[in-house]
Amino acid sequence: MPTQSTLGAVLRKRRDTIMAQWNQEQQREIGAARAARLSAEELARQCAQFLDLLVQACQAGSIEDISSHEWTPMREFLDSLSRERLLASFAADETATFIFSLKRPIFDALRSESGADADELAADVWTATVLLDKLGLHTVKSFQRSREEIINRQQQEMLELSTPVVKLWDGILALPMIGTLDSARTQIVMESLLQKIVETGSQIAIVDITGVPTVDTLVAQHLLKTVTALRLMGAECIISGVRPQIAQTIVHLGVDLQGVTTKANLADALALALRRSGVELRKL
């Protein structure tokens, strides 16, 4: 059975040949549509860096365990590669092909080195196959992990964008809400609103639920939590956008909104907030 140095020696000795054949395999696998997003120069750089790291790792570490510290540079390279391919709109299988397309060039190089020794060739090929499969699997896992991180970040950004805190007047803030109100969004709402109250020193906050399609027990509880958090900060909360359907739903659910100021629309809520702030508006 060959050692890791055997594979490393073959890779180092026939590096240029493997590199040229691998580049051809990559160009064919990527295709014209993806080639526009990945230049030939960048692809050649990635292939060269991967081969160099593979040679170093094969000679320094165990082929059977790519989680060892000797394989750390290789894992970091594959993590970076997966993220770059993801941002370039490559799919997971297309990213893994970067590794798997190296099999044929390595097999050809091993066959040339082994000569007529079929047992040696079979052992070498098996060793290379297992190693490339492990590296390919790591690439897929890294790709999926990067995609999940991007999706989670985008969801967080969308939540923040969907809950903008607007300054309507000195000491008066408004938070227009659109869409379903769940636990995660409620947390974002409270954090954004409380932070803005601290920054502006506002005393009144208007939470407008005109864009909230339905109000159930859970939504009502989330609203009450927001009101309670604002009161703890010394601010008053006015809920606007309470349509007749929502009012009936709240009554049927038996939700206690006693002590919470509500208005039918944002205009009425703003007028009330201005009066409580000591501001009087008159028509000219």
XYZ file of C-alpha atoms in Angstrom:
284
model
C 0.000 0.000 0.000
C 1.508 3.365 -0.972
C 2.313 6.066 1.537
C 1.343 9.705 1.276
C 4.868 10.509 0.060
C 4.321 8.253 -2.979
C 1.380 10.289 -4.203
C 3.136 13.513 -3.298
C 6.219 12.489 -5.274
C 4.155 11.707 -8.380
C 2.284 14.989 -8.095
C 5.510 16.938 -7.738
C 7.298 15.105 -10.569
C 4.461 15.395 -13.107
C 3.021 18.676 -11.882
C 3.156 20.507 -15.221
C 1.528 17.643 -17.115
C -1.189 17.240 -14.508
C -1.731 20.985 -14.453
C -2.192 21.244 -18.214
C -4.593 18.302 -18.398
C -6.521 19.500 -15.365
C -6.983 22.944 -16.890
C -8.472 21.344 -19.972
C -10.823 19.283 -17.830
C -11.855 22.404 -15.916
C -12.557 24.426 -19.044
C -14.746 21.664 -20.417
C -16.645 21.173 -17.157
C -17.220 24.872 -16.482
C -18.577 25.677 -19.950
C -18.975 28.980 -21.703
C -21.711 30.337 -19.435
C -19.605 30.026 -16.276
C -16.318 30.875 -17.951
C -17.453 34.495 -18.215
C -17.560 34.638 -14.395
C -14.216 32.930 -13.866
C -11.259 34.040 -15.956
C -8.733 31.563 -17.301
C -6.008 33.302 -15.299
C -7.929 32.978 -12.058
C -8.726 29.331 -12.763
C -5.055 28.587 -13.464
C -4.071 30.322 -10.217
C -6.554 28.247 -8.227
C -5.392 25.008 -9.835
C -1.738 25.796 -9.193
C -2.361 26.727 -5.572
C -4.406 23.586 -4.981
C -1.717 21.310 -6.447
C 1.019 22.954 -4.395
C -1.010 22.566 -1.187
C -1.853 18.974 -2.099
C 1.812 18.076 -2.556
C 2.756 19.693 0.752
C -0.056 17.997 2.664
C 0.612 14.556 1.146
C 4.256 14.717 2.164
C 3.672 16.191 5.617
C 0.437 14.623 6.829
C -1.717 11.530 6.702
C -3.843 10.945 3.642
C -6.433 9.157 5.750
C -7.116 12.208 7.974
C -7.604 15.541 6.215
C -8.807 17.070 9.507
C -5.266 17.079 10.929
C -3.317 20.293 11.288
C -1.120 19.398 8.295
C -4.181 19.802 6.084
C -5.251 23.140 7.587
C -3.918 25.265 4.677
C -5.764 23.009 2.230
C -9.040 23.237 4.158
C -8.752 27.009 4.397
C -8.099 27.210 0.663
C -11.164 25.079 -0.119
C -13.310 27.175 2.229
C -12.228 30.334 0.419
C -12.708 28.708 -2.981
C -16.228 27.549 -2.096
C -17.237 31.024 -0.971
C -15.799 32.633 -4.111
C -17.625 30.150 -6.351
C -20.847 30.736 -4.414
C -20.619 34.501 -4.878
C -19.963 33.888 -8.588
C -23.277 31.953 -8.793
C -21.722 28.510 -9.164
C -23.747 25.542 -7.921
C -22.506 23.097 -5.286
C -21.905 20.313 -7.804
C -20.036 22.690 -10.117
C -17.811 23.707 -7.216
C -17.118 20.078 -6.267
C -16.183 19.385 -9.903
C -13.081 21.487 -9.297
C -11.796 18.575 -7.190
C -13.296 15.628 -9.029
C -12.030 16.736 -12.444
C -8.503 16.221 -11.098
C -9.011 12.452 -10.918
C -8.254 11.645 -14.555
C -5.018 13.698 -14.729
C -3.783 12.066 -11.504
C -4.807 8.584 -12.685
C -2.917 9.079 -15.948
C 0.157 10.254 -14.043
C -0.003 7.255 -11.677
C -0.364 4.856 -14.590
C 2.696 6.309 -16.255
C 4.707 5.906 -13.039
C 3.546 2.406 -12.132
C 4.414 0.855 -15.492
C 3.225 -2.733 -15.778
C 2.672 -3.280 -12.056
C -1.122 -3.620 -11.920
C -1.236 -4.087 -8.143
C 0.755 -0.948 -7.526
C -1.420 1.023 -9.958
C -4.631 -0.206 -8.310
C -3.349 0.718 -4.844
C -2.212 4.150 -5.993
C -5.489 4.853 -7.788
C -7.513 3.805 -4.758
C -5.464 6.051 -2.473
C -5.900 9.030 -4.788
C -9.631 8.346 -5.212
C -10.322 8.229 -1.479
C -8.332 11.410 -0.902
C -10.029 13.401 -3.682
C -13.448 12.201 -2.542
C -12.746 13.486 0.976
C -11.568 16.838 -0.350
C -14.596 17.063 -2.644
C -16.947 16.315 0.249
C -15.276 18.994 2.349
C -15.774 21.450 -0.518
C -19.491 20.675 -0.734
C -19.929 21.051 3.030
C -18.059 24.346 2.978
C -20.179 25.562 0.049
C -23.405 24.728 1.885
C -22.164 26.343 5.092
C -21.257 29.546 3.228
C -24.629 29.568 1.481
C -26.463 29.206 4.796
C -24.443 32.046 6.290
C -25.287 34.310 3.364
C -28.982 33.381 3.512
C -29.118 34.038 7.267
C -27.386 37.382 6.840
C -29.751 38.390 4.035
C -32.761 37.404 6.133
C -31.427 39.488 9.001
C -30.885 42.463 6.683
C -34.383 42.077 5.247
C -35.844 42.047 8.743
C -33.972 45.213 9.601
C -35.035 46.899 6.359
C -38.648 45.866 6.901
C -38.751 47.592 10.305
C -37.496 51.150 9.698
C -37.754 53.583 12.605
C -38.786 57.035 11.345
C -38.525 60.310 13.230
C -41.818 62.165 12.676
C -41.254 65.049 15.070
C -38.954 66.044 17.871
C -39.491 63.374 20.498
C -41.842 61.307 18.313
C -40.826 58.139 16.471
C -42.863 55.909 14.157
C -42.391 52.280 13.227
C -44.522 51.211 10.238
C -44.813 47.431 10.129
C -45.625 45.387 7.026
C -46.109 41.636 6.882
C -46.339 38.925 9.503
C -45.065 39.659 12.995
C -43.236 36.695 14.528
C -40.841 36.232 17.449
C -37.683 36.944 15.438
C -39.119 40.089 13.922
C -40.465 41.266 17.257
C -36.956 41.070 18.668
C -35.630 43.156 15.774
C -38.470 45.653 16.280
C -37.746 46.095 19.966
C -33.994 46.388 19.465
C -34.336 48.940 16.655
C -36.951 50.988 18.445
C -35.221 50.991 21.821
C -31.890 51.902 20.243
C -33.489 54.798 18.369
C -35.184 56.019 21.546
C -31.822 56.100 23.304
C -30.190 57.922 20.374
C -32.928 60.562 19.939
C -34.252 60.854 23.479
C -37.797 60.461 22.176
C -40.689 60.068 24.596
C -43.380 58.735 22.260
C -43.254 55.875 19.759
C -45.999 55.032 17.280
C -46.190 51.414 16.119
C -48.289 51.327 12.961
C -49.754 47.905 12.119
C -51.719 48.980 9.042
C -49.599 46.638 6.907
C -49.984 43.649 9.228
C -52.474 41.327 7.473
C -53.804 39.475 10.502
C -53.560 39.727 14.261
C -53.790 36.571 16.343
C -52.973 35.828 19.956
C -49.269 35.477 19.230
C -49.100 38.772 17.313
C -50.982 40.550 20.095
C -48.532 39.172 22.650
C -45.620 40.418 20.563
C -47.179 43.884 20.458
C -47.651 43.866 24.224
C -44.008 42.904 24.698
C -42.963 45.852 22.550
C -45.189 48.214 24.546
C -43.788 46.897 27.836
C -40.193 47.298 26.655
C -40.870 50.908 25.634
C -42.451 51.695 28.990
C -39.429 50.323 30.784
C -37.365 52.825 28.799
C -39.637 55.630 29.962
C -41.349 56.081 26.596
C -45.026 55.936 25.682
C -46.293 53.688 22.893
C -49.264 54.320 20.614
C -50.499 51.523 18.328
C -52.091 52.788 15.121
C -53.688 51.046 12.153
C -56.241 49.112 14.214
C -58.821 48.326 11.543
C -62.351 47.113 12.393
C -61.457 43.520 11.500
C -58.401 43.605 13.750
C -60.412 45.194 16.583
C -63.011 42.422 16.355
C -60.309 39.758 16.284
C -58.640 41.168 19.404
C -61.978 41.235 21.230
C -62.816 37.645 20.226
C -59.379 36.460 21.310
C -59.829 38.087 24.699
C -56.487 39.897 24.467
C -56.193 42.538 27.184
C -54.925 45.786 25.691
C -56.035 47.828 28.672
C -53.705 50.734 29.206
C -52.438 50.615 25.622
C -53.353 53.623 23.491
C -54.659 52.652 20.043
C -55.768 54.668 17.034
C -57.409 53.758 13.753
C -54.734 55.336 11.560
C -51.303 56.899 11.678
C -52.621 60.449 11.245
C -54.762 60.215 14.391
C -51.859 58.676 16.287
C -49.528 61.497 15.224
C -52.087 64.144 16.204
C -52.397 62.555 19.641
C -48.636 62.314 20.034
C -48.241 65.993 19.124
C -50.847 67.044 21.707
C -49.139 64.988 24.399
C -45.845 66.615 23.421
C -47.364 70.055 23.935
C -47.511 70.883 20.232
C -50.616 72.572 18.854
C -51.332 72.637 15.104
C -53.681 75.154 13.541
C -54.848 75.723 9.986
C -53.706 79.004 8.472
